[in-house]
Structure formats: structure tokens, C-alpha cells
mmCIF file of C-alpha atoms in Angstrom:
data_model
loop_
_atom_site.group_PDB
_atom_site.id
_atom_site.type_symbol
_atom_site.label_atom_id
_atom_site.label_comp_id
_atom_site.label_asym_id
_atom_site.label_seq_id
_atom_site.Cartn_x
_atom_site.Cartn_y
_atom_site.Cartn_z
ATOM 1 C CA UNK A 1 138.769 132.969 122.623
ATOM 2 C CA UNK A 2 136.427 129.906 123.803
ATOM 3 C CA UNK A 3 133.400 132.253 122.739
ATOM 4 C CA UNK A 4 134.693 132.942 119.731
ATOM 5 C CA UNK A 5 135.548 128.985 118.568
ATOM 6 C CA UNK A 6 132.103 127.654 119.764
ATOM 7 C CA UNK A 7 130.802 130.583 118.019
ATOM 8 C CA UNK A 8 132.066 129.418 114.607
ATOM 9 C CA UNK A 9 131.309 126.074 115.038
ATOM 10 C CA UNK A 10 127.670 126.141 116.867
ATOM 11 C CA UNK A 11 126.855 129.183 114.143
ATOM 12 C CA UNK A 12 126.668 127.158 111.246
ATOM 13 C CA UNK A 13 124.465 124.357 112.570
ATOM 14 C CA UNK A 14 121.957 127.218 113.839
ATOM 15 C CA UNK A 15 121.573 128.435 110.763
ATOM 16 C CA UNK A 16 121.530 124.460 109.337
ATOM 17 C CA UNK A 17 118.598 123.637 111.434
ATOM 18 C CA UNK A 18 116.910 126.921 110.939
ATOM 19 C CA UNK A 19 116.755 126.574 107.496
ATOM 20 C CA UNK A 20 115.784 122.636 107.087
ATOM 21 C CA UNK A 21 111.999 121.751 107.674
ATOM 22 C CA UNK A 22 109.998 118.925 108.300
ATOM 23 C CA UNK A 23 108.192 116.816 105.341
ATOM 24 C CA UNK A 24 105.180 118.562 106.723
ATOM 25 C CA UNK A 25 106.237 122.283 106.540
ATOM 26 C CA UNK A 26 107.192 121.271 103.454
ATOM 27 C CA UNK A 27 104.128 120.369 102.290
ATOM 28 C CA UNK A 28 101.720 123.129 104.456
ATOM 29 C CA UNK A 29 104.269 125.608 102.417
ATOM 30 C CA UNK A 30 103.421 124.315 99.079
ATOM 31 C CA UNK A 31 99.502 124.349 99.877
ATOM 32 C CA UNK A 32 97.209 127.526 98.596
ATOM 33 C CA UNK A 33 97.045 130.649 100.882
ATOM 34 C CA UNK A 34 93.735 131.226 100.474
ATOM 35 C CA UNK A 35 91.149 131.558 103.470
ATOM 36 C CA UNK A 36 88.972 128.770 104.220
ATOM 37 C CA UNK A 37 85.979 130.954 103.195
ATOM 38 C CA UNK A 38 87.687 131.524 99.864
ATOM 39 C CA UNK A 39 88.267 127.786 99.965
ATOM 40 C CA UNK A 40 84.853 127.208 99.798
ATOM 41 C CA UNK A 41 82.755 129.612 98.019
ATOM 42 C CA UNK A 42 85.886 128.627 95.186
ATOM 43 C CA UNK A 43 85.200 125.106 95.233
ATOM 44 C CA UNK A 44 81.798 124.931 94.460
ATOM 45 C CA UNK A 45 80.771 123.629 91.380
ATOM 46 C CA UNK A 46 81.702 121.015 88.492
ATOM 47 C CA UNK A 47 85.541 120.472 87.546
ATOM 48 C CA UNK A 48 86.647 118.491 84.482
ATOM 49 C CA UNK A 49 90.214 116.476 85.290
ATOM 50 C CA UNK A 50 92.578 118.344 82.473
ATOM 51 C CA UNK A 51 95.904 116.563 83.277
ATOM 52 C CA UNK A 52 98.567 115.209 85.387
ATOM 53 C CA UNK A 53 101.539 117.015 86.000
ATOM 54 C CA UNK A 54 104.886 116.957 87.701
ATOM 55 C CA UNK A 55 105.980 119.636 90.454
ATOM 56 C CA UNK A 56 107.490 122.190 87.192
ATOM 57 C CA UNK A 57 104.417 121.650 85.228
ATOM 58 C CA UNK A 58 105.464 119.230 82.433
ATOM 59 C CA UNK A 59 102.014 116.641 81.454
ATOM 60 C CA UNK A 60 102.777 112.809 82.591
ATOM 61 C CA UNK A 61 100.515 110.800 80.445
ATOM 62 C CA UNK A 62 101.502 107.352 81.558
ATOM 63 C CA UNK A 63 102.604 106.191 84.948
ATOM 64 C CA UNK A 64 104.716 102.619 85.512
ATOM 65 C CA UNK A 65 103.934 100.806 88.460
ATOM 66 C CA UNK A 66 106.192 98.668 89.506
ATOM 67 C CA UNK A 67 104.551 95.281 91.182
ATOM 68 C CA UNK A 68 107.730 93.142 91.473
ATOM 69 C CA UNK A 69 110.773 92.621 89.833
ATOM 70 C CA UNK A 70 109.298 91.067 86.868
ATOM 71 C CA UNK A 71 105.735 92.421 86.518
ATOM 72 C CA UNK A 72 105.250 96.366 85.808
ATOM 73 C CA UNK A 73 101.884 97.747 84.893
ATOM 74 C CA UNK A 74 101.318 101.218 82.583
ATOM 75 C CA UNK A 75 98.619 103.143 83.854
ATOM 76 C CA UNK A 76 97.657 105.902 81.413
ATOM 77 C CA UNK A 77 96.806 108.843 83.087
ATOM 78 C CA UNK A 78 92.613 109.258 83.998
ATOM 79 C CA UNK A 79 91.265 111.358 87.176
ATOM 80 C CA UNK A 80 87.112 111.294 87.587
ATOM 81 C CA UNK A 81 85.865 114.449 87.635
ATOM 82 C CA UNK A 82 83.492 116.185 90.388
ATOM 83 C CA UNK A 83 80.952 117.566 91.049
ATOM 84 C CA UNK A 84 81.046 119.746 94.670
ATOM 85 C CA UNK A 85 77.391 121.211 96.060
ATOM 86 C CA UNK A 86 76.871 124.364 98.240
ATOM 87 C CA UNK A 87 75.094 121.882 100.300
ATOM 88 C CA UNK A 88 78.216 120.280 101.470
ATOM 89 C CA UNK A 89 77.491 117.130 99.136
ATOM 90 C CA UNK A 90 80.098 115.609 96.559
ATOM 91 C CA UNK A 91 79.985 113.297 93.547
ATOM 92 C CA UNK A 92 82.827 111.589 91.263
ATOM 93 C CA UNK A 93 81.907 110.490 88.137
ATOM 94 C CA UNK A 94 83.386 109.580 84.902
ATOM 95 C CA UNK A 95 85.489 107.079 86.923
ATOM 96 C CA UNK A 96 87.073 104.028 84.341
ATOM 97 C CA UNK A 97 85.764 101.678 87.049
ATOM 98 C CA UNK A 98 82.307 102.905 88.167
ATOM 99 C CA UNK A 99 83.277 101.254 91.517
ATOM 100 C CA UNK A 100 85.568 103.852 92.026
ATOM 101 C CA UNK A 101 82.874 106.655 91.689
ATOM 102 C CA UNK A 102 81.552 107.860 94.948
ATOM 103 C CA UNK A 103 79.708 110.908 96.605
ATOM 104 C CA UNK A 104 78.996 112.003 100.109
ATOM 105 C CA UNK A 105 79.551 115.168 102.069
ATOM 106 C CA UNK A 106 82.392 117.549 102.067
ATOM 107 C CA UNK A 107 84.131 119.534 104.580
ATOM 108 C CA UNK A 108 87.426 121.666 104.439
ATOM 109 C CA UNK A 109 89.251 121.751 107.252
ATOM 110 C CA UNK A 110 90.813 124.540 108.086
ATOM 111 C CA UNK A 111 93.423 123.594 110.842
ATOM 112 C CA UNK A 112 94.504 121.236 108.797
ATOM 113 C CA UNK A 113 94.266 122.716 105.744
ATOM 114 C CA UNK A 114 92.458 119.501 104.551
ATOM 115 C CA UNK A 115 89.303 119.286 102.132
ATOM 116 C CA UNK A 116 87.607 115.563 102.919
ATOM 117 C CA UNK A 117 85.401 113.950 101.333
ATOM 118 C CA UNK A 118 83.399 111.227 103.523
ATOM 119 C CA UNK A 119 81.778 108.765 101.498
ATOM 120 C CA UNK A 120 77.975 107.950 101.770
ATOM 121 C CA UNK A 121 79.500 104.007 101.503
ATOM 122 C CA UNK A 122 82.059 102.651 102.688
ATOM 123 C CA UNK A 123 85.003 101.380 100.000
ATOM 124 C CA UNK A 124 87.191 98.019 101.097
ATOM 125 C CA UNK A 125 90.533 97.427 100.031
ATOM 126 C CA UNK A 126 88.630 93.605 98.376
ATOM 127 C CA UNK A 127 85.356 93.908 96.305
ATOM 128 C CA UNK A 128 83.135 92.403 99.249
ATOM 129 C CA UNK A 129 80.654 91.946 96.831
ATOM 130 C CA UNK A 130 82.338 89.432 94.759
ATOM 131 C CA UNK A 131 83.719 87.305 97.800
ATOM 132 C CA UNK A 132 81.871 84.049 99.283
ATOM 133 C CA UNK A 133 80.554 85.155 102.833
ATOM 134 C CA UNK A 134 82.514 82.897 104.461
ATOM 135 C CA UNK A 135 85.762 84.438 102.757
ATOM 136 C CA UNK A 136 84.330 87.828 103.991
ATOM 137 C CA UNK A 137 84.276 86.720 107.402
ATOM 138 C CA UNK A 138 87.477 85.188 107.304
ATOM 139 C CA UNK A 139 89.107 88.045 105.816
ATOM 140 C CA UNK A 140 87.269 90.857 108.984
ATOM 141 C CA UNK A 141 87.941 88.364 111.805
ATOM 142 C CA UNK A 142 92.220 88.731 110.215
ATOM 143 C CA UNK A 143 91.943 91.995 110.330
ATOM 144 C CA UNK A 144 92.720 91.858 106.215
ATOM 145 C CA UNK A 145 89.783 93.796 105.023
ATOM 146 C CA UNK A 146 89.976 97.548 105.647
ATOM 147 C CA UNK A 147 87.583 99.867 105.412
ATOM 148 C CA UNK A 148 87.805 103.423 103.501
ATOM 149 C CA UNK A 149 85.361 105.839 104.907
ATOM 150 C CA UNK A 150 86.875 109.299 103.436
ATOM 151 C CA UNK A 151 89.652 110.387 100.988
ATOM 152 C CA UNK A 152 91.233 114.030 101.674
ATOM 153 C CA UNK A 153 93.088 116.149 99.660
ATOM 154 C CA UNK A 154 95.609 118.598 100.128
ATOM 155 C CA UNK A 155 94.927 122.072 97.594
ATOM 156 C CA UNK A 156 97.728 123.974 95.751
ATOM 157 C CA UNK A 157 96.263 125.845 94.313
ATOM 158 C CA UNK A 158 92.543 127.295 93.587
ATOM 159 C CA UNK A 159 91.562 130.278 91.222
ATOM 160 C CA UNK A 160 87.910 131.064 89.843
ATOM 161 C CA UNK A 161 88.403 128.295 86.708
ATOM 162 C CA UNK A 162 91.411 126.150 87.903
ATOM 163 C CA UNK A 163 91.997 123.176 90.856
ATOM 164 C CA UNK A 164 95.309 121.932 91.237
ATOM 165 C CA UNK A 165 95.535 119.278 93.894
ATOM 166 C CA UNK A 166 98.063 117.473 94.989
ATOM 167 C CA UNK A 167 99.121 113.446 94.485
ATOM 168 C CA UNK A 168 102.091 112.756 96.470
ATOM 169 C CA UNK A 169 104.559 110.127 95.768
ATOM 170 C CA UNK A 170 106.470 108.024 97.724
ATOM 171 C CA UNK A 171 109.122 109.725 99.926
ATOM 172 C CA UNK A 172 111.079 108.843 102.310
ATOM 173 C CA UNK A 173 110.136 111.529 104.366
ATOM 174 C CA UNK A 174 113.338 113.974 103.808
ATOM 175 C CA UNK A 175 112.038 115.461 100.349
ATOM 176 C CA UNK A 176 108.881 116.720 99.604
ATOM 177 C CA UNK A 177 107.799 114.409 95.946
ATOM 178 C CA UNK A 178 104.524 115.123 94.340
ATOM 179 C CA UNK A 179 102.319 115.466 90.870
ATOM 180 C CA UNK A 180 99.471 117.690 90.257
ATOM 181 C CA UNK A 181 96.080 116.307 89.233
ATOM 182 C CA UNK A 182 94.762 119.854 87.470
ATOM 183 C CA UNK A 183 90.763 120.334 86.835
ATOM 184 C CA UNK A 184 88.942 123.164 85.108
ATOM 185 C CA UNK A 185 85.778 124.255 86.140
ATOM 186 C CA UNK A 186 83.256 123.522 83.752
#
């Protein structure tokens, strides 16, 4: 009779905890199944940013950022395009701000499931070229101004003319929240 009871009561949280994942199954799950070597011989080449889009596909043309509770700023939706080598180089362009345009070399990673881009500069949280060198010293010996060496991105999907990759959103680490930036290959 004891087997039976802890039966019915330890049976349900099995199944419970058998069924629940981690934020980061969550997200390996919702990546692209495709090989590393499709991965890459896909990638190559120039994609156009087309949209933003929720998780169900619906366009988001504006985004509201909340600063504070008083200040919120619009962003209307703009992606740079890019332009990805068989030589394992990168470039963004047709940034709004041309300081957000980079290139470098690419990798995919296929542990991971990762495709990083490391820049040929470095980007900084401040525009160091706009601050008084003593500021800029100030501001490393802190510990204030980081670096940015490489951005990666997570794939969700990949066909022949179409790049869907995602942005996530904040989460607190229980759901899985995220937009798709989609390209077509031009």
C-alpha cells in the first residue's frame, strides 16, 4: 500500500520535471537543425534586413524603450544588412549610425550552435573618440569602459533565400521571449 501512495504522489512530479526545461533547452530547441556544413555553405553571401517579427510571425515596426519612469524612447524598427565572405570575413553596412557598422571574421560554432562575428575593432560601450584623454583614462582605470570584441547570434532558421535570427528579450529566465530579425538574400 506504501508503494502504491508514493507511487501517486512521486509519479506526477517525474513526469513534472521531465517535461520542464531549462531557458537554454529552450532556446537550443528553437535553433535551426541544420549541419554546421549546411550552416555555412548557406550563409554565404549578401542578406537585405526585411523585418522584425514576433515569435508567431506578426511585423513589429516600432519598439518602446523604456529609460525611466518618465522618459520612453520609440525606436522604429532598422537592422544593417551583411555581407558574409567564403573567406570567413564579414561586413555590416547600411547601419543608421555608421559607428555601428563593422566587419571582421566569422566563425560558426558548432558546439554551441553559435555564428560569431569578431570585429576587426574593438566597439566601447562610450565613443572613446569623442572623450578628453584624461576622461578615457579615468573611465579604464574604474573599470566603466568595456570593450566589445564580437557579437554572436543564435540561427532559427536558414533556407537558400531566407535568415531568420534571433533577438531575445528580456526574461527572467523561466520563459523563453524573443523577436526575429528576418533577411533575404540578395
Amino acid at each position: 500500500m506504501k508503494n502504491i501512495l508514493l507511487a501517486i504522489i512521486l509519479f506526477p512530479l517525474l513526469t513534472f520535471s521531465q517535461s520542464s526545461k531549462t531557458y537554454m533547452e529552450l532556446v537550443d530547441a528553437a535553433k535551426t537543425k541544420k549541419s554546421a556544413e549546411q550552416i555555412e555553405k548557406l550563409i554565404i553571401g549578401t542578406w537585405e534586413f526585411q523585418k522584425l517579427t514576433d515569435k508567431n510571425g506578426k511585423t513589429i515596426a516600432e519598439v518602446k524603450h523604456f529609460v525611466n519612469d518618465t522618459i520612453t524612447a520609440t525606436e522604429f524598427v532598422s537592422r544593417p544588412n551583411m555581407r558574409i565572405e567564403m573567406d570567413k570575413t564579414y561586413e555590416l553596412f547600411g547601419c543608421e549610425n555608421s559607428e555601428n557598422c563593422e566587419s571582421g571574421i566569422w566563425e560558426y560554432d558548432s558546439k554551441a550552435k553559435i555564428f560569431r562575428m569578431t570585429f576587426n575593432k574593438p566597439k566601447y560601450n562610450v565613443p572613446i573618440d569623442k572623450l578628453a584623454p584624461g576622461l578615457l583614462e579615468q573611465l579604464k582605470k574604474s573599470g566603466s569602459l568595456i570593450e566589445f570584441t564580437k557579437n554572436e547570434i543564435e540561427i532559427a532558421e536558414i533556407t537558400q533565400t531566407e535568415l531568420k535570427i534571433f533577438e531575445f528579450l528580456e526574461s527572467d529566465g523561466t520563459d523563453f521571449k524573443y523577436n526575429l530579425k528576418v533577411y533575404r538574400k540578395k
